[in-house]
JSON list of N, CA and C in Angstrom, two decimals:
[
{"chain": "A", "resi": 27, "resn": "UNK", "atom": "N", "xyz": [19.35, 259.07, 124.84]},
{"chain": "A", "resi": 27, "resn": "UNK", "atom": "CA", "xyz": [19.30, 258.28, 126.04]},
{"chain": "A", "resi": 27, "resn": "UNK", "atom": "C", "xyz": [19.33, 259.22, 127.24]},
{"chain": "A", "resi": 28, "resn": "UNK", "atom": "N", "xyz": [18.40, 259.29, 128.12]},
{"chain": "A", "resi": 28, "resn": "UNK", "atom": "CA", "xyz": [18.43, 259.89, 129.23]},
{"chain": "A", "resi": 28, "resn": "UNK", "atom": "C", "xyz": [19.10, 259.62, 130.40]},
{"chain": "A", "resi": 29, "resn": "UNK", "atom": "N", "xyz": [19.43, 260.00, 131.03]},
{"chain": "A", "resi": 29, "resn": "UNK", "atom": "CA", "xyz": [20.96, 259.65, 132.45]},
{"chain": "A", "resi": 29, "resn": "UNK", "atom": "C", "xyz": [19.30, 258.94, 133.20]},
{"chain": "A", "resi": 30, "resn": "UNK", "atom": "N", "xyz": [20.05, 258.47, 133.74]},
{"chain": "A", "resi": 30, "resn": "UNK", "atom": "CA", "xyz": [18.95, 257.24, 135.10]},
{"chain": "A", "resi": 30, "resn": "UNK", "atom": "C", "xyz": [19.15, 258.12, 136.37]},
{"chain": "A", "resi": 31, "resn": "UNK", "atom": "N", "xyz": [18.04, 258.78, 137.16]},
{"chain": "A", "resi": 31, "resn": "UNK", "atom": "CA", "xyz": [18.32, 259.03, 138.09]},
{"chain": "A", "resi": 31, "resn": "UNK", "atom": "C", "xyz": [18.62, 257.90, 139.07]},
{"chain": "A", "resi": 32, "resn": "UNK", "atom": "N", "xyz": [19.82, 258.41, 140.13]},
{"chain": "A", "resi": 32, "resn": "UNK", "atom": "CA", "xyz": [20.69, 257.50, 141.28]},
{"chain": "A", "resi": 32, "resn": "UNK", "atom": "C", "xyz": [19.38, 256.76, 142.27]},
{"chain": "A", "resi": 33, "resn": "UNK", "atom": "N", "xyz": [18.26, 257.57, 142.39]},
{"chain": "A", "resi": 33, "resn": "UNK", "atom": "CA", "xyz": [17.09, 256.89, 143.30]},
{"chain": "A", "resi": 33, "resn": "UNK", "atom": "C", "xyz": [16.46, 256.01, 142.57]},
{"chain": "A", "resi": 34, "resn": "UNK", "atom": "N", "xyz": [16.09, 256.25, 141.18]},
{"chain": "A", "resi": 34, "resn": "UNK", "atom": "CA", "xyz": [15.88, 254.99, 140.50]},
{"chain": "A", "resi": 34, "resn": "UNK", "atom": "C", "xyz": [16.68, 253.39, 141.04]},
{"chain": "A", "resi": 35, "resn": "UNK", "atom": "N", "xyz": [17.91, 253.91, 140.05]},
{"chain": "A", "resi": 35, "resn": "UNK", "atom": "CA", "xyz": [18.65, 252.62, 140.41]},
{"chain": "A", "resi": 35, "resn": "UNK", "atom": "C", "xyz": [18.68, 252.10, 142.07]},
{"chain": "A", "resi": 36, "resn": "UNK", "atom": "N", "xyz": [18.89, 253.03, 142.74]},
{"chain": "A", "resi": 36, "resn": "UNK", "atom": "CA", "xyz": [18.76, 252.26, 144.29]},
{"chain": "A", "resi": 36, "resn": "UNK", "atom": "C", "xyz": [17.34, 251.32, 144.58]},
{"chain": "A", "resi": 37, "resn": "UNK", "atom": "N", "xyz": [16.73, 252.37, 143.87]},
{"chain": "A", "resi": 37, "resn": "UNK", "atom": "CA", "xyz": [15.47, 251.69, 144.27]},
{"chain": "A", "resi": 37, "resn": "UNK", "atom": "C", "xyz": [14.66, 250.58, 143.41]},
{"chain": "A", "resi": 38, "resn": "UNK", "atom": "N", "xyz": [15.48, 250.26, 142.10]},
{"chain": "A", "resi": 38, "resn": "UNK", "atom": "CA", "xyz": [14.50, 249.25, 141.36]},
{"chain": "A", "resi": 38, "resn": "UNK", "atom": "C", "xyz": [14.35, 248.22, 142.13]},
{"chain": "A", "resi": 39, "resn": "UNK", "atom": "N", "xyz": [15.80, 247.48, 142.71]},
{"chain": "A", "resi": 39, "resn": "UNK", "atom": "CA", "xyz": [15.23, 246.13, 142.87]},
{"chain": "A", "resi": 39, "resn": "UNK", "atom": "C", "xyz": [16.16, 245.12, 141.66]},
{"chain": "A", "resi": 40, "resn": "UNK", "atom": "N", "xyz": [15.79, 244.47, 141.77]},
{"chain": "A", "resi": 40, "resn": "UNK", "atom": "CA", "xyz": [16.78, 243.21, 140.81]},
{"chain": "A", "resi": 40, "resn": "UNK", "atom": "C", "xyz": [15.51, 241.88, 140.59]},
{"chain": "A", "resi": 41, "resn": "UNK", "atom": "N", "xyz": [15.17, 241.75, 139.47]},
{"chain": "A", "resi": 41, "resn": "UNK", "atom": "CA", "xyz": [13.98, 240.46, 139.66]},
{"chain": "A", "resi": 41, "resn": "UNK", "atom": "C", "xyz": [14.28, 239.77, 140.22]},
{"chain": "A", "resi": 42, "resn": "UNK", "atom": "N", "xyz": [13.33, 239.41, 140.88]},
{"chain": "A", "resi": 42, "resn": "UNK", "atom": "CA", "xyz": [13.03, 237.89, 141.53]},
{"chain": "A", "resi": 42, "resn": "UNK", "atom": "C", "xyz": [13.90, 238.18, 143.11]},
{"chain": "A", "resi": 43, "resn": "UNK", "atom": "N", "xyz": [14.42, 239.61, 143.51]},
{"chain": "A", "resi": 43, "resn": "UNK", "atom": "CA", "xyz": [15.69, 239.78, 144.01]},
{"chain": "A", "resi": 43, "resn": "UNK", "atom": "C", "xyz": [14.52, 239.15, 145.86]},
{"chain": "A", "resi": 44, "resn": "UNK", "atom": "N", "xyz": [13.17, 239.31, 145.64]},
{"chain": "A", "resi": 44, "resn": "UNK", "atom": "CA", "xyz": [12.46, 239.58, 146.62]},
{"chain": "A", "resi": 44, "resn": "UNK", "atom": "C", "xyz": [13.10, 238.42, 147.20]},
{"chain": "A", "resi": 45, "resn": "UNK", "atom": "N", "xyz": [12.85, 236.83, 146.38]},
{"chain": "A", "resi": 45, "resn": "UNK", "atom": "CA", "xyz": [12.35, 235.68, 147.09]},
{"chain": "A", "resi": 45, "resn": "UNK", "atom": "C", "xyz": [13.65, 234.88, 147.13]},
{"chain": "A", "resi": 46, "resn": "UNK", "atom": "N", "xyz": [14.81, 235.97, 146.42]},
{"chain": "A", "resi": 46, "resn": "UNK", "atom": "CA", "xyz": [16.35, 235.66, 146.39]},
{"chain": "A", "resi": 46, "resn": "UNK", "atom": "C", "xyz": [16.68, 235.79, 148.06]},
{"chain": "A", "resi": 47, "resn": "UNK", "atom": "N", "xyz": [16.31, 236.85, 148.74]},
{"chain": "A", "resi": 47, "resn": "UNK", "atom": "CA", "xyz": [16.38, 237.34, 149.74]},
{"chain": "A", "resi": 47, "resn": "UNK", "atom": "C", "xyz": [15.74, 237.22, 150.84]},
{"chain": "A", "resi": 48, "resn": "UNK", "atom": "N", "xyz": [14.56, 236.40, 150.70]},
{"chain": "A", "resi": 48, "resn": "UNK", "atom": "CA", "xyz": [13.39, 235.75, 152.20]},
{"chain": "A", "resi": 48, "resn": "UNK", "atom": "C", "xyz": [14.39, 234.75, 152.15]},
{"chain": "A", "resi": 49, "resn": "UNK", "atom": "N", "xyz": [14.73, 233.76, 150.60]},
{"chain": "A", "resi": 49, "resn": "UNK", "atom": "CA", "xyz": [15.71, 232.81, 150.94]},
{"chain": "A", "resi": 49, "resn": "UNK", "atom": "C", "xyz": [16.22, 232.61, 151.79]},
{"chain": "A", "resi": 50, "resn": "UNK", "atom": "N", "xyz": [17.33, 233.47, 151.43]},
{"chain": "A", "resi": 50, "resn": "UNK", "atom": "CA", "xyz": [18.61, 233.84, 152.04]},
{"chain": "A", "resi": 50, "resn": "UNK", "atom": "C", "xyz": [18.76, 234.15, 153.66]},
{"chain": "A", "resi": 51, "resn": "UNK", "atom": "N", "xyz": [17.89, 234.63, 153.82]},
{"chain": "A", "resi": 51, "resn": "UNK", "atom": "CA", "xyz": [17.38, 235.27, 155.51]},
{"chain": "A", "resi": 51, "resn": "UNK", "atom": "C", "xyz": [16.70, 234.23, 156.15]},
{"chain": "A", "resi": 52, "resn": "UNK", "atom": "N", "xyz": [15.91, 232.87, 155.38]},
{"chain": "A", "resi": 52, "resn": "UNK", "atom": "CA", "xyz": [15.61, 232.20, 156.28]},
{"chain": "A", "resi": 52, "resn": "UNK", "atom": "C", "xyz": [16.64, 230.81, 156.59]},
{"chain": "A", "resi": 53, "resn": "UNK", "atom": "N", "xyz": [17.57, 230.86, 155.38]},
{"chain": "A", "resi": 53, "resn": "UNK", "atom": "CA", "xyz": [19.10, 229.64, 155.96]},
{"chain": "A", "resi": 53, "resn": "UNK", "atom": "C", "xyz": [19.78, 230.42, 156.72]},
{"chain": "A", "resi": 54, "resn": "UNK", "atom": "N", "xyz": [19.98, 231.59, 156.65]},
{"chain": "A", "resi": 54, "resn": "UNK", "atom": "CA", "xyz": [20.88, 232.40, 158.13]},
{"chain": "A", "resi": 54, "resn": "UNK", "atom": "C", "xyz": [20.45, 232.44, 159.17]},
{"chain": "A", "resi": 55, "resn": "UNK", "atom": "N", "xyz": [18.85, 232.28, 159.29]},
{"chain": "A", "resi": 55, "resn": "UNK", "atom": "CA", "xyz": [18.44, 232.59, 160.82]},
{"chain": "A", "resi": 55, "resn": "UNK", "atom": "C", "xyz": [18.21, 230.88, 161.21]},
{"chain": "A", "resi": 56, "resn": "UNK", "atom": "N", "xyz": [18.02, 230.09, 159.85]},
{"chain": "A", "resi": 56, "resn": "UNK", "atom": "CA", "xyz": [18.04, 228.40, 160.72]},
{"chain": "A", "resi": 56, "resn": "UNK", "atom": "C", "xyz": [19.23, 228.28, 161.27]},
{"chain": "A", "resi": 57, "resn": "UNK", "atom": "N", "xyz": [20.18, 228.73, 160.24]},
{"chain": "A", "resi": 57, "resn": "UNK", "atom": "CA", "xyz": [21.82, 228.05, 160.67]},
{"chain": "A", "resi": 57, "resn": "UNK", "atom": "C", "xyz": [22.43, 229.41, 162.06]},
{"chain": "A", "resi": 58, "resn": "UNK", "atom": "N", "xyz": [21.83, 230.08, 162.23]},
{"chain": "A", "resi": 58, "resn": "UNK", "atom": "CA", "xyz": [22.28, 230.89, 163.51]},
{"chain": "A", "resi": 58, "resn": "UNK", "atom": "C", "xyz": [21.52, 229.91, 164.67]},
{"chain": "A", "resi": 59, "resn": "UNK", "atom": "N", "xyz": [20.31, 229.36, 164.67]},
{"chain": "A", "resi": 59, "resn": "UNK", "atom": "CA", "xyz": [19.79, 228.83, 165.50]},
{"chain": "A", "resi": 59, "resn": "UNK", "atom": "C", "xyz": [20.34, 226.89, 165.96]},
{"chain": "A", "resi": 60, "resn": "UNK", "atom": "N", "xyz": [20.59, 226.68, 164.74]},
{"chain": "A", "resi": 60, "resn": "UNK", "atom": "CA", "xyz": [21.32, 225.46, 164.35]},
{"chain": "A", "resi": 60, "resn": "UNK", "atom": "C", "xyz": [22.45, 225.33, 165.18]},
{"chain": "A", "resi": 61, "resn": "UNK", "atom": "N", "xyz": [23.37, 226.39, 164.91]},
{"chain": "A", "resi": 61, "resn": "UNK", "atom": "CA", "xyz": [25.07, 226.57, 165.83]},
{"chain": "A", "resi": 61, "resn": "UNK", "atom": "C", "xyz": [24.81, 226.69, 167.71]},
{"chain": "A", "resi": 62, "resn": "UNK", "atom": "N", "xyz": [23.66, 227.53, 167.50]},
{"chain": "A", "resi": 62, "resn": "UNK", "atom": "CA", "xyz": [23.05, 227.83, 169.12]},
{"chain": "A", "resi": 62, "resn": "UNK", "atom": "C", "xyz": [22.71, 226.44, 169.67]},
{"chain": "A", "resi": 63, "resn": "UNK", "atom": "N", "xyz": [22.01, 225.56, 169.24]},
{"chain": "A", "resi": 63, "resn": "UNK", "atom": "CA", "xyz": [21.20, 224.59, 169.25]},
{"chain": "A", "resi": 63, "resn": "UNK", "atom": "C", "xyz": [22.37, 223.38, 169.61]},
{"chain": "A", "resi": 64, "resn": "UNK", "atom": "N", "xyz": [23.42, 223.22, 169.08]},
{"chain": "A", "resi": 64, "resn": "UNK", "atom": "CA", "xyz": [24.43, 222.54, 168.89]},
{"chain": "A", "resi": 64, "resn": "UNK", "atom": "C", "xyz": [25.52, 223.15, 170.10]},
{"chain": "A", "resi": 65, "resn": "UNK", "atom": "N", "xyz": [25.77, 224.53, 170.05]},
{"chain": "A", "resi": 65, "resn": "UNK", "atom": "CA", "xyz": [26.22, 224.99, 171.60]},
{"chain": "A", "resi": 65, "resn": "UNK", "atom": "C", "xyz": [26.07, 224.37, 172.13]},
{"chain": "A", "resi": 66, "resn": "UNK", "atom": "N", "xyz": [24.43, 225.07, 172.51]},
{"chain": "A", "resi": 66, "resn": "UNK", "atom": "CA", "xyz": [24.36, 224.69, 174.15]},
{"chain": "A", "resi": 66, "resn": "UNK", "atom": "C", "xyz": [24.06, 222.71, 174.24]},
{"chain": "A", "resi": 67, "resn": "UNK", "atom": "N", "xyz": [23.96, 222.22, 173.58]},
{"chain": "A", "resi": 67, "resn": "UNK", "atom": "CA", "xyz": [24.10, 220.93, 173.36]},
{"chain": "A", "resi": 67, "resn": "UNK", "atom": "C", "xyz": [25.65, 220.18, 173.95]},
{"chain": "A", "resi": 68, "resn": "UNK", "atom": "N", "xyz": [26.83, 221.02, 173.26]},
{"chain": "A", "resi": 68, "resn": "UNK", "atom": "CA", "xyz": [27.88, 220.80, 174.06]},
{"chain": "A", "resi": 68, "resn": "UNK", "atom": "C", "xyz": [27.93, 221.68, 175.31]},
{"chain": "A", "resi": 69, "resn": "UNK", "atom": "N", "xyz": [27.90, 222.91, 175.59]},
{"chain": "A", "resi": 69, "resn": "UNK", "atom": "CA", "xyz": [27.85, 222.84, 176.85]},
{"chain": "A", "resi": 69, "resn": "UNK", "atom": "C", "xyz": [26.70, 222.49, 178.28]},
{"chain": "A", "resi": 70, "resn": "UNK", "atom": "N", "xyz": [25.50, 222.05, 178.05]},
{"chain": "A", "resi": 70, "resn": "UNK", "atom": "CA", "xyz": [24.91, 221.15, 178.68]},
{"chain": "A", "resi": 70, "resn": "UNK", "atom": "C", "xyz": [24.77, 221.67, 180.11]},
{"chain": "A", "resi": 71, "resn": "UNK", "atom": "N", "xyz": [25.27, 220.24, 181.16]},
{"chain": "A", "resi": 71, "resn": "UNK", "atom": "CA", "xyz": [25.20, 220.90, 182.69]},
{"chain": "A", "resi": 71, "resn": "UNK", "atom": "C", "xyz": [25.68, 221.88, 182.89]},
{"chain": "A", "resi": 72, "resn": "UNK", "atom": "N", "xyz": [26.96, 222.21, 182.34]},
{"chain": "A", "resi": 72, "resn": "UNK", "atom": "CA", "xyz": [28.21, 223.24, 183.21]},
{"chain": "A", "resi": 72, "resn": "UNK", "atom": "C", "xyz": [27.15, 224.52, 182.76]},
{"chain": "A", "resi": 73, "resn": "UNK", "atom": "N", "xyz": [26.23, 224.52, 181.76]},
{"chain": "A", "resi": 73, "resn": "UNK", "atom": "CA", "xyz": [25.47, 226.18, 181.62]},
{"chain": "A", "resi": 73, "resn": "UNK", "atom": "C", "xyz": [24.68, 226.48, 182.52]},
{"chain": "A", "resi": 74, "resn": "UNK", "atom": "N", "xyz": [23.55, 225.28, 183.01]},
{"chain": "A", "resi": 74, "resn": "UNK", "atom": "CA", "xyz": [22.76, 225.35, 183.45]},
{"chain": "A", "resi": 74, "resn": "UNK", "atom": "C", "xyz": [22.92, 225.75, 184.96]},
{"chain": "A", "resi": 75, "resn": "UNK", "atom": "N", "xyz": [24.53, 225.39, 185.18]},
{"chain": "A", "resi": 75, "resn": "UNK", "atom": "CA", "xyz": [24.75, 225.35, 186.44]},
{"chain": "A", "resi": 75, "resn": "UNK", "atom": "C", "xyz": [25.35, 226.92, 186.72]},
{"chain": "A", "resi": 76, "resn": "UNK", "atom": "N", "xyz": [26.17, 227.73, 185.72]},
{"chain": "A", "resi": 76, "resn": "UNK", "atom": "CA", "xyz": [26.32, 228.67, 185.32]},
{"chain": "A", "resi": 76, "resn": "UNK", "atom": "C", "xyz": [25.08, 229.81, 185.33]},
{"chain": "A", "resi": 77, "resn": "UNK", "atom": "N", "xyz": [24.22, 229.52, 184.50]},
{"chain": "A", "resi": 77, "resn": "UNK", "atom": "CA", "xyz": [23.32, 230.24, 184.75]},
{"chain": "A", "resi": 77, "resn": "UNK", "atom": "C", "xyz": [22.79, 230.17, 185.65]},
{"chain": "A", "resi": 78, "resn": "UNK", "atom": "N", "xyz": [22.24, 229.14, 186.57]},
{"chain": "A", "resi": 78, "resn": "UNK", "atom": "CA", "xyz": [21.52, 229.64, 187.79]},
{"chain": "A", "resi": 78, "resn": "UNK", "atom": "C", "xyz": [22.58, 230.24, 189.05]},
{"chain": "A", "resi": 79, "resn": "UNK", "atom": "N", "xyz": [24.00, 229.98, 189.23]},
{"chain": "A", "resi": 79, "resn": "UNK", "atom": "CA", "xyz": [25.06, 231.11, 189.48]},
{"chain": "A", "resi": 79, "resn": "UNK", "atom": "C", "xyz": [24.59, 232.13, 189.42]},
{"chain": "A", "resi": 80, "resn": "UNK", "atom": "N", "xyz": [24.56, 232.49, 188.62]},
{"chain": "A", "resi": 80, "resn": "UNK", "atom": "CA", "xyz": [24.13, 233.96, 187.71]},
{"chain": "A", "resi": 80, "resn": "UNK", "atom": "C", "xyz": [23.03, 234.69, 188.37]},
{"chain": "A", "resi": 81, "resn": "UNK", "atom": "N", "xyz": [21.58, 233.64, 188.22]},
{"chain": "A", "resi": 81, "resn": "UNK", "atom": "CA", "xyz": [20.77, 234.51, 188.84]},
{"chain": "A", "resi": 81, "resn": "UNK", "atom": "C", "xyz": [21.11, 234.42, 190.10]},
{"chain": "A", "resi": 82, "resn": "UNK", "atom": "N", "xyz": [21.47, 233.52, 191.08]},
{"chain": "A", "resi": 82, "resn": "UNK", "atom": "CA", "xyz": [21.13, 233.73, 192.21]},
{"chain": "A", "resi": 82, "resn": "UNK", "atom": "C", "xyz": [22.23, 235.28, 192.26]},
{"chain": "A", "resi": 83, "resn": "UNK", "atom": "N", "xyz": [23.14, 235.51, 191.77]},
{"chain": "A", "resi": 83, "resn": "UNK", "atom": "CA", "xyz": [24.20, 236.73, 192.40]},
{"chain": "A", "resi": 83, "resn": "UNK", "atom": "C", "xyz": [23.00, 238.24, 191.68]},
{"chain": "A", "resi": 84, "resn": "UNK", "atom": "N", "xyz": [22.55, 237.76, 190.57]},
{"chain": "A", "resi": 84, "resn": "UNK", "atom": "CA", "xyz": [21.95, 239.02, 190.12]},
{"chain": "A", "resi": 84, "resn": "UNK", "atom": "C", "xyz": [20.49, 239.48, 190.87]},
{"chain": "A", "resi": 85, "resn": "UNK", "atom": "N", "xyz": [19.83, 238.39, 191.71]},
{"chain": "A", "resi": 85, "resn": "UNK", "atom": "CA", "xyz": [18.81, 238.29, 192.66]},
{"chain": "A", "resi": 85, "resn": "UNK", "atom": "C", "xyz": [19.66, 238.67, 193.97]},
{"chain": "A", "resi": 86, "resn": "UNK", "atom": "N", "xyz": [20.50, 238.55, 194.15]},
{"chain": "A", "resi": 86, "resn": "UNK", "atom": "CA", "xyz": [21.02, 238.71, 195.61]},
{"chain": "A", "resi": 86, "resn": "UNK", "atom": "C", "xyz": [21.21, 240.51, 195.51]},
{"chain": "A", "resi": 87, "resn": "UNK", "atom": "N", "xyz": [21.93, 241.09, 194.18]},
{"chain": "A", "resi": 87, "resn": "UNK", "atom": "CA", "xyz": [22.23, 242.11, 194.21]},
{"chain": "A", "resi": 87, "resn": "UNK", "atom": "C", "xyz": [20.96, 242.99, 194.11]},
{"chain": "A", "resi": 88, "resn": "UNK", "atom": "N", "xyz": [19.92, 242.74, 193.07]},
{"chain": "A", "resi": 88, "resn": "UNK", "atom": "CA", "xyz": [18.49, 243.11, 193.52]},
{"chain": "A", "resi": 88, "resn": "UNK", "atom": "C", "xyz": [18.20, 243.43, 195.03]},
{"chain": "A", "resi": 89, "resn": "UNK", "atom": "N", "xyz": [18.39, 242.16, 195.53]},
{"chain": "A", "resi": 89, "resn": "UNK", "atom": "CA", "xyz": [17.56, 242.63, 196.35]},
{"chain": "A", "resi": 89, "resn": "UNK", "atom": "C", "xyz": [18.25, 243.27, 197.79]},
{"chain": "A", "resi": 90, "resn": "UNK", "atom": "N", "xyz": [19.54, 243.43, 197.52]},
{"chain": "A", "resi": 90, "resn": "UNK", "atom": "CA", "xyz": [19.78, 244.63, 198.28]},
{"chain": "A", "resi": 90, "resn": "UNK", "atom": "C", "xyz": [20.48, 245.65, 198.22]},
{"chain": "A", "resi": 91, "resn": "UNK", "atom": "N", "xyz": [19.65, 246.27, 196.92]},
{"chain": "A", "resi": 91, "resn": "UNK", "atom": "CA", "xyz": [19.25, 247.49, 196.52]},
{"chain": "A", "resi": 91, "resn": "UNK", "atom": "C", "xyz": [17.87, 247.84, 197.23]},
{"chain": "A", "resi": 92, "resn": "UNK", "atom": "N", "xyz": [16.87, 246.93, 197.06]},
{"chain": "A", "resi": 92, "resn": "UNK", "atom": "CA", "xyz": [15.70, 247.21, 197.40]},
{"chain": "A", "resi": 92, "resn": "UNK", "atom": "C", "xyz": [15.50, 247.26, 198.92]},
{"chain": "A", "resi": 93, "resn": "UNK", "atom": "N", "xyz": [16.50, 247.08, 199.93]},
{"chain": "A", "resi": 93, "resn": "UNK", "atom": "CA", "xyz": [16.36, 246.82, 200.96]},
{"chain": "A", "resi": 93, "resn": "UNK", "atom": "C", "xyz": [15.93, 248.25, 201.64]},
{"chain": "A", "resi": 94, "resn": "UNK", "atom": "N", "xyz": [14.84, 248.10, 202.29]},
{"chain": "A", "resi": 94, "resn": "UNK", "atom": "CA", "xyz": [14.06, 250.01, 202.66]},
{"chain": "A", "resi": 94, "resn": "UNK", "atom": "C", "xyz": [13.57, 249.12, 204.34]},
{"chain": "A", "resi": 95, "resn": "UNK", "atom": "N", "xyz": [14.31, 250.54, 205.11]},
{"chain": "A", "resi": 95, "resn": "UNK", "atom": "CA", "xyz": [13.74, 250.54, 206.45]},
{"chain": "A", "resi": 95, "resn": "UNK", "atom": "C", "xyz": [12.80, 250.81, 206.53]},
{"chain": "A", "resi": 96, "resn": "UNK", "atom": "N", "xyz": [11.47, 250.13, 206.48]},
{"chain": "A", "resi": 96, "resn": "UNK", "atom": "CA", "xyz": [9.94, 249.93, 207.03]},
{"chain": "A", "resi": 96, "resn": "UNK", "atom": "C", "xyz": [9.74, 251.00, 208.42]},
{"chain": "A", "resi": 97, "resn": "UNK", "atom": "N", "xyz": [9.08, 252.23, 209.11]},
{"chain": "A", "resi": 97, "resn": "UNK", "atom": "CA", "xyz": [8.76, 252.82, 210.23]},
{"chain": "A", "resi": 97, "resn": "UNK", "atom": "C", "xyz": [7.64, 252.85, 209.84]},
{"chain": "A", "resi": 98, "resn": "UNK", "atom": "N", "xyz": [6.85, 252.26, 211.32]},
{"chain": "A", "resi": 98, "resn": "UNK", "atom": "CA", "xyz": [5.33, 252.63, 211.36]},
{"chain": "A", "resi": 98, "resn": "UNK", "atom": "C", "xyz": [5.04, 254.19, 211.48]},
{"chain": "A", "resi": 99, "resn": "UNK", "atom": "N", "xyz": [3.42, 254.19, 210.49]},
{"chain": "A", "resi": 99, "resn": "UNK", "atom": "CA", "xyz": [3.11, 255.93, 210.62]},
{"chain": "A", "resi": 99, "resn": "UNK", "atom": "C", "xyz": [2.47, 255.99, 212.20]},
{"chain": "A", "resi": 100, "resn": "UNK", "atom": "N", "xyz": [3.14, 257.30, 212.41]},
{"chain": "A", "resi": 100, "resn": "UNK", "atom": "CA", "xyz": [2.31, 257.92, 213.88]},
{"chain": "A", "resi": 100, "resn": "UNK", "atom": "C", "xyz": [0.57, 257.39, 214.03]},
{"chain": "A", "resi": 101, "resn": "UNK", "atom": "N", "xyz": [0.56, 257.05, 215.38]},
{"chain": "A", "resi": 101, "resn": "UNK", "atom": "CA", "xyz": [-0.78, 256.75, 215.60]},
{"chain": "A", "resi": 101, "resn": "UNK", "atom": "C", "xyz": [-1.50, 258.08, 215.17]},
{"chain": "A", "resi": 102, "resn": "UNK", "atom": "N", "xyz": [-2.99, 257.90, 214.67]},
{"chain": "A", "resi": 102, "resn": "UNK", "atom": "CA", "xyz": [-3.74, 258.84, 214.80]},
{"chain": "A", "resi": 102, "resn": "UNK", "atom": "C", "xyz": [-4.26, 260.15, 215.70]},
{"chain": "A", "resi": 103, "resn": "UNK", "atom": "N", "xyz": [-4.45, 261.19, 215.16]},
{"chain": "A", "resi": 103, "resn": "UNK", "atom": "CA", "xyz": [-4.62, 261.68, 216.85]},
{"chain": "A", "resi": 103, "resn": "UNK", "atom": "C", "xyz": [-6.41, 261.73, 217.57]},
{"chain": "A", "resi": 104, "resn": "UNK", "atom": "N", "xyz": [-6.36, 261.64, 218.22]},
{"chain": "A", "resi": 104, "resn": "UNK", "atom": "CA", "xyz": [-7.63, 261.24, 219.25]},
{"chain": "A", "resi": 104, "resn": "UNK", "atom": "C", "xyz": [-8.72, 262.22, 218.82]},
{"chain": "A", "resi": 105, "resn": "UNK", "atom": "N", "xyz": [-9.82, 261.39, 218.80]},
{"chain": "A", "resi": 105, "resn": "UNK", "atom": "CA", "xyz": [-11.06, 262.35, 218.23]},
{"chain": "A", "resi": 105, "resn": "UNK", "atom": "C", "xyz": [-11.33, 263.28, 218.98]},
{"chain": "A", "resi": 106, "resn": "UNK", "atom": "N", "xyz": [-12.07, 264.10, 218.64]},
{"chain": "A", "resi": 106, "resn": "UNK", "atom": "CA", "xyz": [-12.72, 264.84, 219.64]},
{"chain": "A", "resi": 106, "resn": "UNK", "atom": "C", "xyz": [-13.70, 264.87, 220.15]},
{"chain": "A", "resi": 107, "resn": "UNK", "atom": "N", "xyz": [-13.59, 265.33, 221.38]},
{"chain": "A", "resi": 107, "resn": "UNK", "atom": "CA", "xyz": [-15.36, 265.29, 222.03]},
{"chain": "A", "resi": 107, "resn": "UNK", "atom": "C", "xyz": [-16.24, 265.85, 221.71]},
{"chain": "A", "resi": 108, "resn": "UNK", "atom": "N", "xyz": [-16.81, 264.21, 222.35]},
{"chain": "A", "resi": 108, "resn": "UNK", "atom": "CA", "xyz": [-18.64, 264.56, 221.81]},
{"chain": "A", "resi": 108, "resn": "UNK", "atom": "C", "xyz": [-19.36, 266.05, 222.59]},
{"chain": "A", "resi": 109, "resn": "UNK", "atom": "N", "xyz": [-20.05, 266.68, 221.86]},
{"chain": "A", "resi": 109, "resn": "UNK", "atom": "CA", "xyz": [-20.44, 267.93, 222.23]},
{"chain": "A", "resi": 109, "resn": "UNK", "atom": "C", "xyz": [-21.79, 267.84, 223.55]}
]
């Protein structure tokens, strides 16, 4: 009997382990969305009202960061004469 190399075993796999595991990954990501779904269901107005809180302070702070003193460029300087 020959020893099993360790990358073997990591890497066979387990039958059927594929469609054991799309399973499995697609009741965790319904029921993560399910609990979310049901959240914000109970919290309702008070979020909505929350979140737009939110942006307006994270828009306020935007935008004055962005606040830049505008100076007009120097007028041009005057052509020269015609010869």
């Amino acid at each position: 009997m020959a020893a099993e190399r360790i990358v073997d075993l990591v890497f066979a796999g387990e039958p059927g382990g594929r469609w054991r595991r799309l399973l499995v990954g697609a009741v965790v990501v319904l029921s993560v969305y399910g609990v979310g779904m049901v959240a914000l269901g109970q919290v309702g107005g008070a979020g909505a009202t929350f979140a737009a809180e939110l942006a307006a302070r994270i828009h306020d702070a935007i935008a004055a960061e962005r606040e830049v003193d505008v100076k007009l460029p120097p007028p041009p300087p005057p052509a020269p004469p015609a010869p």
